mmCIF file of C-alpha atoms in Angstrom:
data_model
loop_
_atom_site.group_PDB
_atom_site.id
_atom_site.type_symbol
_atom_site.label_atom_id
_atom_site.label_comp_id
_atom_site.label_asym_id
_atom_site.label_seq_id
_atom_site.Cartn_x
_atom_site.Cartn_y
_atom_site.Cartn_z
ATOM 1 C CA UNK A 15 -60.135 -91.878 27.315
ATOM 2 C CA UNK A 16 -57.308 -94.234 28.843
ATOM 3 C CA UNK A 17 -55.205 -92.059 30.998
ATOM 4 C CA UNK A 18 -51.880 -93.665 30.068
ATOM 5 C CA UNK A 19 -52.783 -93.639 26.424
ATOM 6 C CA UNK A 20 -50.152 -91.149 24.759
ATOM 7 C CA UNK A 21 -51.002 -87.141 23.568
ATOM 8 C CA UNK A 22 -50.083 -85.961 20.342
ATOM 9 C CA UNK A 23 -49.334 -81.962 18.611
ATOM 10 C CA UNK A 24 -51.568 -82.617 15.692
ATOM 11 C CA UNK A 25 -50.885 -79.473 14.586
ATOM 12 C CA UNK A 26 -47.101 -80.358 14.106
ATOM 13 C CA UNK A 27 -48.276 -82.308 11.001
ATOM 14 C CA UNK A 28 -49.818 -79.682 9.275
ATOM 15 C CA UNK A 29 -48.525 -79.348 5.805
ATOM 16 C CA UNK A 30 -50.532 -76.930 4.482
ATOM 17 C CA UNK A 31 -51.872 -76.498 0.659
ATOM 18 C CA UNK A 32 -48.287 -77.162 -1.093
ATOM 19 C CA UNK A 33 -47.734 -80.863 -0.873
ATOM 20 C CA UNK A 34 -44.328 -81.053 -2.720
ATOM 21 C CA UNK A 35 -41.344 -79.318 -4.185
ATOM 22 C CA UNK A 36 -40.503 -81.075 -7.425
ATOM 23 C CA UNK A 37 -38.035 -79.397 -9.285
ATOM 24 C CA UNK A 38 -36.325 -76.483 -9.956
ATOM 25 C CA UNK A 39 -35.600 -75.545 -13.741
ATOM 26 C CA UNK A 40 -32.408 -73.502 -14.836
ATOM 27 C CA UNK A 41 -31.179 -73.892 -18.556
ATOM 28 C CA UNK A 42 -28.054 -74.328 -19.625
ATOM 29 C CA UNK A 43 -26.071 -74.048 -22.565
ATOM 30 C CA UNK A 44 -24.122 -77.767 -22.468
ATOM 31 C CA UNK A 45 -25.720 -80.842 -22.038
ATOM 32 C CA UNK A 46 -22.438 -82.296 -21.671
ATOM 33 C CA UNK A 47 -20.417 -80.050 -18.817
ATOM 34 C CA UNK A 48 -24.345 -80.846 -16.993
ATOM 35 C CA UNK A 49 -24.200 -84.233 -16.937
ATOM 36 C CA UNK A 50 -20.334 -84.054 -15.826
ATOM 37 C CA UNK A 51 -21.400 -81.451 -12.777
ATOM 38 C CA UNK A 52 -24.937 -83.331 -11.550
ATOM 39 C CA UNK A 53 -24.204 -86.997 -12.630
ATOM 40 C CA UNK A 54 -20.326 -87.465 -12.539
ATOM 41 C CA UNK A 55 -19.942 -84.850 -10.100
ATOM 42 C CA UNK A 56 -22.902 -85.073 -7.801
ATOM 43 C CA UNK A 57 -23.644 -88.438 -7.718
ATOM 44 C CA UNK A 58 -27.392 -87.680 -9.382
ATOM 45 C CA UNK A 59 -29.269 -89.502 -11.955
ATOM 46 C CA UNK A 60 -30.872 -88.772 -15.096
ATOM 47 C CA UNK A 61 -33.858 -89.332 -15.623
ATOM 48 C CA UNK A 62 -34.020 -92.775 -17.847
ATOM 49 C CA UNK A 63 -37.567 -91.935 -19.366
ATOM 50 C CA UNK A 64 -37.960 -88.873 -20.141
ATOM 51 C CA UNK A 65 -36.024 -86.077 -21.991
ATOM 52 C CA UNK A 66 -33.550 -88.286 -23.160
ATOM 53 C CA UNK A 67 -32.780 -86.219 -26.435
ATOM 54 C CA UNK A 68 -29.862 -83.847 -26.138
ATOM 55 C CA UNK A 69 -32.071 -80.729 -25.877
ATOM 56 C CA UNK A 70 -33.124 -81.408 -22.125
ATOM 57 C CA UNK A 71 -31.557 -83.522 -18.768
ATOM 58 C CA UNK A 72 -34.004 -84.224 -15.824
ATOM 59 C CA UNK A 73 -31.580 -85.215 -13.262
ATOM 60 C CA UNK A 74 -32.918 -87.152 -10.683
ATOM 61 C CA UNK A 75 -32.169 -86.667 -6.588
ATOM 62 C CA UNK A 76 -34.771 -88.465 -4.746
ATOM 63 C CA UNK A 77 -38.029 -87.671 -5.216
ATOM 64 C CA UNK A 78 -37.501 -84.090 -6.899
ATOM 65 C CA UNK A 79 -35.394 -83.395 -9.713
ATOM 66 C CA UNK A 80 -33.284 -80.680 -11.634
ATOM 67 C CA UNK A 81 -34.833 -79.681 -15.027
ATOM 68 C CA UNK A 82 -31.681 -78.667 -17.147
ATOM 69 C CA UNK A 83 -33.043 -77.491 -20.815
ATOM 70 C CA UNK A 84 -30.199 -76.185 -23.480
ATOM 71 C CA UNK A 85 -30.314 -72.571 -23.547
ATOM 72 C CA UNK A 86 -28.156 -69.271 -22.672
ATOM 73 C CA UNK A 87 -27.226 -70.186 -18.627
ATOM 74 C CA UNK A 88 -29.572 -69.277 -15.978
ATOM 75 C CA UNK A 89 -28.549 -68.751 -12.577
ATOM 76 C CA UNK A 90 -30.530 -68.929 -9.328
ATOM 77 C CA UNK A 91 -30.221 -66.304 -7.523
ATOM 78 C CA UNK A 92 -29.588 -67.839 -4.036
ATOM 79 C CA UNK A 93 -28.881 -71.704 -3.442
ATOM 80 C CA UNK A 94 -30.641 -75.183 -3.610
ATOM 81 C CA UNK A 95 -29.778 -77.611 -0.938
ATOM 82 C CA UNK A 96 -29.555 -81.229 -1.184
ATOM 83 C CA UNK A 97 -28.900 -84.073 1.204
ATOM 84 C CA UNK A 98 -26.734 -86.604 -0.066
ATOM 85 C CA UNK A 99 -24.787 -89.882 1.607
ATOM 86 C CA UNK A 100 -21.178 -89.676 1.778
ATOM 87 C CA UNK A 101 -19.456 -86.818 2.063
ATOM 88 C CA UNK A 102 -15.920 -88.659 1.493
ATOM 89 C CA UNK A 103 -17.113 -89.934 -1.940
ATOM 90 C CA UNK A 104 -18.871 -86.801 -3.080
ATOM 91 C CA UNK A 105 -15.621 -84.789 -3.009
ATOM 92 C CA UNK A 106 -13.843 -87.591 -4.558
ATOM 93 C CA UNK A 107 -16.293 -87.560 -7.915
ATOM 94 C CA UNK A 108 -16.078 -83.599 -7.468
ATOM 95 C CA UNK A 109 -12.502 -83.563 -7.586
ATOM 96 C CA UNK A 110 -12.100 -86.089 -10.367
ATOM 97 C CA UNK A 111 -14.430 -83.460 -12.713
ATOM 98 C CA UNK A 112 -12.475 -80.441 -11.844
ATOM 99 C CA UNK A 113 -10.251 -80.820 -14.502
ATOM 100 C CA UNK A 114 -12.993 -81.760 -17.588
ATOM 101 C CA UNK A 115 -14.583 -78.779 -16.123
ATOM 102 C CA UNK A 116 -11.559 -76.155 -15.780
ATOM 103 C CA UNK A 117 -12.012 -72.888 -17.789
ATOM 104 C CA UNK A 118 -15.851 -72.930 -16.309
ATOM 105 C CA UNK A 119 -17.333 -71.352 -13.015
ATOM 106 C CA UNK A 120 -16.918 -75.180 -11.631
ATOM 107 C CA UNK A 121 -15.695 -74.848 -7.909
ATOM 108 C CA UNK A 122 -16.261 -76.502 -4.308
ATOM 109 C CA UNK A 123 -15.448 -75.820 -1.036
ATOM 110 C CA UNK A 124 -15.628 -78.021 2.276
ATOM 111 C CA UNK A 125 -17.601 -76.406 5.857
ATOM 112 C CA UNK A 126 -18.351 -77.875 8.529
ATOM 113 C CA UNK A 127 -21.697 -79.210 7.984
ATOM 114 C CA UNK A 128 -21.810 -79.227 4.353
ATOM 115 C CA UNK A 129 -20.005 -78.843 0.770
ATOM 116 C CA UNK A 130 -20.658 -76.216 -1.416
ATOM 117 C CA UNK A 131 -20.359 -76.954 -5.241
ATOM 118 C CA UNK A 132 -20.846 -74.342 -7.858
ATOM 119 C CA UNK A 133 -21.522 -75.577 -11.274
ATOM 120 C CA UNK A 134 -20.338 -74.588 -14.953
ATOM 121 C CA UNK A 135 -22.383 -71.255 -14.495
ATOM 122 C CA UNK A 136 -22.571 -70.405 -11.799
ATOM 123 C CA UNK A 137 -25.315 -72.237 -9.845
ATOM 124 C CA UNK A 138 -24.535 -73.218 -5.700
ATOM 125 C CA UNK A 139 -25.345 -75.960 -4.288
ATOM 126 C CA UNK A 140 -25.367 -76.956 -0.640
ATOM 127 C CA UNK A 141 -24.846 -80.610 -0.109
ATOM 128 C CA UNK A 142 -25.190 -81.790 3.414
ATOM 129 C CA UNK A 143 -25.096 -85.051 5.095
ATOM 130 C CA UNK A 144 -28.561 -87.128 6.504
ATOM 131 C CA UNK A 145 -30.274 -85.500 9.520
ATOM 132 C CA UNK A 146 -33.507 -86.712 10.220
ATOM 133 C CA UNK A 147 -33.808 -83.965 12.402
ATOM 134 C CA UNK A 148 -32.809 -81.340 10.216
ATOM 135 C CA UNK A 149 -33.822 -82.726 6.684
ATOM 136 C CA UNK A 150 -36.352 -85.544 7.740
ATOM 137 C CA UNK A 151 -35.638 -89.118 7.137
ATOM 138 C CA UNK A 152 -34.157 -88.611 3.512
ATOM 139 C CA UNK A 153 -31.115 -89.898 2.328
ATOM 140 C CA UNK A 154 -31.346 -88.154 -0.974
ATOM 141 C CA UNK A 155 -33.732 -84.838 -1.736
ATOM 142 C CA UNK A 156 -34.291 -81.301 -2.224
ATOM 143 C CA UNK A 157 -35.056 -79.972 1.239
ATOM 144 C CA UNK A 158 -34.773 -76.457 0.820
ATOM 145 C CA UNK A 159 -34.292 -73.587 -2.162
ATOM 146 C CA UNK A 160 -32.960 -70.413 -1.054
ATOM 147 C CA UNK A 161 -32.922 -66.852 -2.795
ATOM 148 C CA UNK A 162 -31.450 -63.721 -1.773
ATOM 149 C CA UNK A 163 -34.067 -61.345 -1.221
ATOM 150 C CA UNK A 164 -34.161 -57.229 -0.334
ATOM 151 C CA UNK A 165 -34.110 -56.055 2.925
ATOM 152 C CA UNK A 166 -37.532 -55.665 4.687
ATOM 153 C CA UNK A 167 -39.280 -58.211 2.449
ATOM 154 C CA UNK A 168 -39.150 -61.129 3.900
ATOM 155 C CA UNK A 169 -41.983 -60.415 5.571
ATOM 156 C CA UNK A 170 -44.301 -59.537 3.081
ATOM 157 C CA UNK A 171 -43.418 -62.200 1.694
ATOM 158 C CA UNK A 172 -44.571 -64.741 4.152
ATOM 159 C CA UNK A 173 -47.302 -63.137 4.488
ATOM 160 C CA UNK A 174 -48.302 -63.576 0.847
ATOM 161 C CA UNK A 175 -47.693 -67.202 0.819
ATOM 162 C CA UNK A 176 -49.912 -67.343 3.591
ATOM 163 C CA UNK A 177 -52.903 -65.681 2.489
ATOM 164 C CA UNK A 178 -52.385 -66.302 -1.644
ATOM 165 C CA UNK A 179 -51.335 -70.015 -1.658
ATOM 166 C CA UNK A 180 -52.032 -71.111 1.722
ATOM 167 C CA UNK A 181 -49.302 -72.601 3.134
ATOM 168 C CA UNK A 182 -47.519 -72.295 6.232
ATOM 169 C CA UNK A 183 -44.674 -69.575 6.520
ATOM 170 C CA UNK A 184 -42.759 -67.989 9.277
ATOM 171 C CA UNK A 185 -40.207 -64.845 9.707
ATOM 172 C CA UNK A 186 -37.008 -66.350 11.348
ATOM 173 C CA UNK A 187 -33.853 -65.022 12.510
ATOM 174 C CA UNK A 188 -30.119 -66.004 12.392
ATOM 175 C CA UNK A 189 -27.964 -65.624 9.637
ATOM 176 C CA UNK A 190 -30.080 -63.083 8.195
ATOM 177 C CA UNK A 191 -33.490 -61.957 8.041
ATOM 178 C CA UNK A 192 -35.610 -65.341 6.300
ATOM 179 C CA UNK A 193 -39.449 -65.791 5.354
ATOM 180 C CA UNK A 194 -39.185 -69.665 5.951
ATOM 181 C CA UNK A 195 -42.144 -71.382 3.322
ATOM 182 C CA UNK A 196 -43.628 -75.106 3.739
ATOM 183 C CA UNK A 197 -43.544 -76.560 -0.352
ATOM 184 C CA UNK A 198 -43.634 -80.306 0.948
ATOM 185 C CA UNK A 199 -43.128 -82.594 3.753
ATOM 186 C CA UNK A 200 -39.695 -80.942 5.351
ATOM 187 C CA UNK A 201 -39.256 -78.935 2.171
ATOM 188 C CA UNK A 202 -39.132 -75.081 2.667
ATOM 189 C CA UNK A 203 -38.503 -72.431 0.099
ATOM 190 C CA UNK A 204 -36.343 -69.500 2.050
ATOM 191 C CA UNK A 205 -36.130 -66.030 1.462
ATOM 192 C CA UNK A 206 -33.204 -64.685 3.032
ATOM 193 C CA UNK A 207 -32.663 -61.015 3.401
ATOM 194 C CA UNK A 208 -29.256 -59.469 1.912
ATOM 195 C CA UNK A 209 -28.153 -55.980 1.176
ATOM 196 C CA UNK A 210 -26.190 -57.170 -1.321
ATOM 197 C CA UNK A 211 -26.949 -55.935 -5.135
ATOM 198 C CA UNK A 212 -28.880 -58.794 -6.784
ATOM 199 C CA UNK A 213 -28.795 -59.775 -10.343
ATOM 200 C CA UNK A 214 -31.874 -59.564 -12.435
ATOM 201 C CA UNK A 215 -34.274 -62.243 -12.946
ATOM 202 C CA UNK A 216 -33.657 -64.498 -16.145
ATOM 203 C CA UNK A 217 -36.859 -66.890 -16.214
ATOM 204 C CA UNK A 218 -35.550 -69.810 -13.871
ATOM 205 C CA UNK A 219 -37.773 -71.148 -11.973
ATOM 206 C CA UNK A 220 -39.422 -74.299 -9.433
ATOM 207 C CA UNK A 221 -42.444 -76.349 -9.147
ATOM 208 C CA UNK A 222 -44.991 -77.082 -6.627
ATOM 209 C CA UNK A 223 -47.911 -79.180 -6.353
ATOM 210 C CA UNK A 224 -51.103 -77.873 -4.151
ATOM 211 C CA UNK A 225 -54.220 -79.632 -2.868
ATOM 212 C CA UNK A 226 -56.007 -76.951 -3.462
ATOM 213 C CA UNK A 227 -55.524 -75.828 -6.971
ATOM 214 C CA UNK A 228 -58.172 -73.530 -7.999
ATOM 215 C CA UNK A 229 -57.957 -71.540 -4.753
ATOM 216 C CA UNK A 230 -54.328 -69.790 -5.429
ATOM 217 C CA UNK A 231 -55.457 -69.370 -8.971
ATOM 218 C CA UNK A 232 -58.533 -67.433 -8.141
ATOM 219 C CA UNK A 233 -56.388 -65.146 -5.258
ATOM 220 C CA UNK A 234 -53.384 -64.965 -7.907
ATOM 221 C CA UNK A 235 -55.969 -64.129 -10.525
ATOM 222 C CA UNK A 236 -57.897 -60.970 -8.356
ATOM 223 C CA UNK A 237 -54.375 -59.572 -8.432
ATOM 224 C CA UNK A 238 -53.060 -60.163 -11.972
ATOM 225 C CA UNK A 239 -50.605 -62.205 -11.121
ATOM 226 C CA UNK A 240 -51.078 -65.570 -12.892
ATOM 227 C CA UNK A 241 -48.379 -65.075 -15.530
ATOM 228 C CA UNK A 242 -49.030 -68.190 -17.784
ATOM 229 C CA UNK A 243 -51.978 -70.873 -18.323
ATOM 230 C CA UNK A 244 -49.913 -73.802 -19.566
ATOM 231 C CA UNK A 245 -52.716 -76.719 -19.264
ATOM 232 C CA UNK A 246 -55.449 -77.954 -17.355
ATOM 233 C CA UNK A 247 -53.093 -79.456 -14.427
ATOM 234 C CA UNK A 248 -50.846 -76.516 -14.544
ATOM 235 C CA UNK A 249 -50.310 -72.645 -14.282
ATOM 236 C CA UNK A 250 -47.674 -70.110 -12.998
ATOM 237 C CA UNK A 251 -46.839 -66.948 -11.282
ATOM 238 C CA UNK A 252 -43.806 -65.202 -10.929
ATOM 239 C CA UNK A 253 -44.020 -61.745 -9.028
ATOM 240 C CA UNK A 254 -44.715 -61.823 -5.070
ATOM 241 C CA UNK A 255 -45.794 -58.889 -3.939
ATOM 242 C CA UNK A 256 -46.668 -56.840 -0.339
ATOM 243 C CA UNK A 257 -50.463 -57.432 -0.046
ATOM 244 C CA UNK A 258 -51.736 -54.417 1.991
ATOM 245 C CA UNK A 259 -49.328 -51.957 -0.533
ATOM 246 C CA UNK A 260 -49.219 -54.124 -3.518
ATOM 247 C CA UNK A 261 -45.416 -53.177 -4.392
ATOM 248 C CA UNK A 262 -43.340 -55.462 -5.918
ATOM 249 C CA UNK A 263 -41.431 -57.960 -3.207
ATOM 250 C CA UNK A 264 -39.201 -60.538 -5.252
ATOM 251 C CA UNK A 265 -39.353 -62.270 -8.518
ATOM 252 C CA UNK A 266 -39.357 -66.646 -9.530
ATOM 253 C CA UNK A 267 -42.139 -68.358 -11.477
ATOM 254 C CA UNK A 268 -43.512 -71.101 -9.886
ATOM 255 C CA UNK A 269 -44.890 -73.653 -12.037
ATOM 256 C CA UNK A 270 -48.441 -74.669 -10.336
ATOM 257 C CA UNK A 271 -49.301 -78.386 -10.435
ATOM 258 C CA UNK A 272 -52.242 -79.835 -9.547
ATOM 259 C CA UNK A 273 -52.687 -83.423 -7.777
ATOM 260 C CA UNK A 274 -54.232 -84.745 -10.340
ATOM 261 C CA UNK A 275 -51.509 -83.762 -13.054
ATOM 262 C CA UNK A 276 -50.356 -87.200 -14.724
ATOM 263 C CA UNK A 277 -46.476 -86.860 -13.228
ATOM 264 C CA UNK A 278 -47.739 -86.188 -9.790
ATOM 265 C CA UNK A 279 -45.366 -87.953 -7.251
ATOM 266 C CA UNK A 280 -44.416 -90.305 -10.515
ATOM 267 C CA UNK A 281 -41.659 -92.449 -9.066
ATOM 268 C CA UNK A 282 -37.793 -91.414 -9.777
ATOM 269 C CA UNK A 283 -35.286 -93.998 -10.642
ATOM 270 C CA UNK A 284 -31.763 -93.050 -8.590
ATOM 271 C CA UNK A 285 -28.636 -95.006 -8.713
ATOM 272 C CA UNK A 286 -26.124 -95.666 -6.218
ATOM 273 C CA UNK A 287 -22.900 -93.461 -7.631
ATOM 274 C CA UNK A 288 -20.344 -95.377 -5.461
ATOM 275 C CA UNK A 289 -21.157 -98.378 -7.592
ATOM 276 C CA UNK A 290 -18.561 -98.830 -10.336
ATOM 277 C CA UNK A 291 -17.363 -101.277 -13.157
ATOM 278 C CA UNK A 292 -14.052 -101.744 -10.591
ATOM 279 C CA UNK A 293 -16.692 -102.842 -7.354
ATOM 280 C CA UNK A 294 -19.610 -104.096 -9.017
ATOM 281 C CA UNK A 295 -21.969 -105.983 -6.455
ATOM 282 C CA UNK A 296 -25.358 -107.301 -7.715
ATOM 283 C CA UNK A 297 -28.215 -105.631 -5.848
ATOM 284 C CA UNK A 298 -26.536 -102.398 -5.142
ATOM 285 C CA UNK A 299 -27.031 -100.744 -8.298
ATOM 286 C CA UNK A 300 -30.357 -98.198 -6.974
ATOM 287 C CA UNK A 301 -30.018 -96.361 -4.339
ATOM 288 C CA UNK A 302 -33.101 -95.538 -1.814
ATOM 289 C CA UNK A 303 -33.720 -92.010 -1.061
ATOM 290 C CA UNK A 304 -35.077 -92.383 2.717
ATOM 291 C CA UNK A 305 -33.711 -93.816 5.844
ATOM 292 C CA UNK A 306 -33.736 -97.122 7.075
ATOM 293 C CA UNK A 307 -37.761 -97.888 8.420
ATOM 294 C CA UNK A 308 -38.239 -97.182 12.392
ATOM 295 C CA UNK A 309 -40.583 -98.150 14.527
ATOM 296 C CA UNK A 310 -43.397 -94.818 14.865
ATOM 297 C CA UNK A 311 -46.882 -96.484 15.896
ATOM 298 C CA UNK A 312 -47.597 -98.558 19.168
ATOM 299 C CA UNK A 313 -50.851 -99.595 18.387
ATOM 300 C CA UNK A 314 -50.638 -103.544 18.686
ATOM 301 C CA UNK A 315 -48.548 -102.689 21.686
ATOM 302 C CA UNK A 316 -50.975 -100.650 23.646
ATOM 303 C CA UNK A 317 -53.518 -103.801 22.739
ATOM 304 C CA UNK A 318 -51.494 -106.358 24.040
ATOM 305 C CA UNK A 319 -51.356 -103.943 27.630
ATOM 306 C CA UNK A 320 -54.985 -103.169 28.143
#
C-alpha cells in the first residue's frame, strides 16, 4: 500500500437497513387552508402527478414529501424539520398567508437558527437554513422528525430500532434526553424525552424504505407487532416497545417499503417559490434540492502523482 495514499472511517458511511425517510402522513380537514400553509406559505410543491383530486395533496420538499389526505386533523406529536433556502423570503410568503389563515392555529416565530411555523391545526415545523454539516448537502428535505416521548424511554427505544429494524441509533444528550434513529442518508427520526402530558395517538404516521425487508417483518412478526399487511412492497407497525420487558414505549405507524416498491426514490418535481408572474426569468422555474457539486474523489489526481 502507498504510504501517502489517504485513510478513510468506512464505518462513517454506514447507513444501516433504512435507506430513506419519505414522507410523513397527517390528514387534514381543508385541502384549501393546506395548500395556503405548505405551498403559499412554505414555499413547497405539490405533487403534479399524483393525488391531484381534492381528496388528497402530496406536497413535495425535495426528495420526501408531506402526504395531506382530507379527514378530521391529525397532529404530530413532536415536530418535522425541513431545510429550506431563504429565510428572508420564507417569512415574507408566511406573513402574506397570515391573514387567509386567521381564525386557525396558523402561527410563526423567528430563533436564531431557524423559524418555527405551525399550521391550520396545529402541526410545527422547524425550517432551518442549508448546513452541509448539520443537514448534509441539501438545499431542500426532510432531515429529521421529532416526537415527544416519556421519560426513560428513549432508550428502549433505540435499542429496539437496533435489534428489530436494524438501523443505527444512539442515546444523546442536550436539550433533553433523545434516542437519535438513522431513516436515510442524514435523516434521523428523534425521540426526545419530555415530562410533559402527551396527547393520544390519532393514526398519523411516516414512511421508510429498508434493504432488508423481510428481516423487520419476521422480528416485528415474533412479537405481534406488524399492525397492517397493505401489499407485497409494503407493511406497517405502530407500537415500539422495551425488548427485554416488552412494555409499551411510544406509539407512530411506520409504513414499511420495500426497494423494490414501484415509487421507490421516484423523482419529485419542486419549484422555485421566489419565482413569480412580477420576476419571471426563463430557466428558474425548478428548484434543485442539493448543493452546488464539490470536488470529493482524487483519484485521477493521485494518478497523475505516482
Amino acid at each position: 500500500m502507498d504510504p501517502m495514499q489517504k485513510t478513510f472511517d468506512r464505518a462513517a458511511e454506514d447507513l444501516g437497513n433504512s435507506v430513506h425517510l419519505e414522507h410523513v402522513n397527517v390528514t387534514i380537514p381543508d385541502q384549501r387552508l393546506a395548500q395556503l400553509f405548505y405551498g403559499a406559505g412554505l414555499g413547497l410543491t405539490r405533487d403534479p402527478y399524483l393525488q391531484v383530486m381534492d381528496d388528497n395533496m402530496w406536497m413535495n420538499v425535495g426528495r420526501s414529501q408531506f402526504h395531506l389526505p382530507t379527514g378530521k386533523a391529525q397532529v404530530l406529536r413532536g415536530k418535522t424539520g425541513i431545510v429550506i433556502e431563504g429565510r428572508e423570503a420564507l417569512l415574507n410568503r408566511l406573513k402574506t398567508v397570515k391573514p387567509k389563515l386567521a381564525d386557525t392555529k396558523f402561527d410563526f416565530s423567528e430563533h436564531n437558527d431557524y423559524v418555527e411555523a405551525i399550521c391550520p391545526w396545529g402541526n410545527r415545523v422547524r425550517l432551518h437554513e442549508p448546513d452541509a454539516d448539520r443537514f448534509g448537502r441539501i438545499v431542500l428535505g426532510i432531515p429529521y422528525v421529532e416526537f415527544d416521548v416519556p421519560v426513560g424511554t428513549a432508550k428502549g427505544i433505540a435499542k429496539f430500532y437496533e435489534h428489530m429494524i436494524g438501523t443505527p441509533a444512539t442515546v444523546v444528550n442536550g436539550d433533553g434526553t433523545t434516542a437519535k434513529v438513522t431513516v436515510g442518508k442524514n435523516q434521523y427520526l428523534l425521540f426526545r424525552e419530555t415530562d410533559k402530558p402527551l396527547p393520544d395517538y390519532d393514526e398519523h404516521h411516516v414512511q421508510i424504505y429498508v434493504s432488508s425487508f423481510s428481516g423487520p417483518h419476521q422480528r416485528l412478526g415474533e412479537r405481534g407487532l406488524v399492525n397492517r399487511e397493505d401489499n407485497q412492497f409494503q407493511y406497517r407497525f405502530r407500537d415500539i416497545v422495551d425488548l427485554d420487558t416488552g412494555k409499551h414505549l411510544f406509539t407512530i405507524e411506520h409504513e414499511v417499503r420495500s426497494l423494490t416498491h414501484p415509487m421507490f426514490l421516484r423523482p419529485l418535481v419542486n419549484r422555485n417559490p421566489t419565482q413569480t408572474a412580477r420576476n419571471y426569468a426563463q430557466g428558474h422555474d425548478a428548484a434543485l434540492w442539493a448543493m452546488d457539486p464539490v470536488h470529493f474523489d482524487d483519484q485521477q489526481m493521485r494518478r497523475r502523482t505516482m
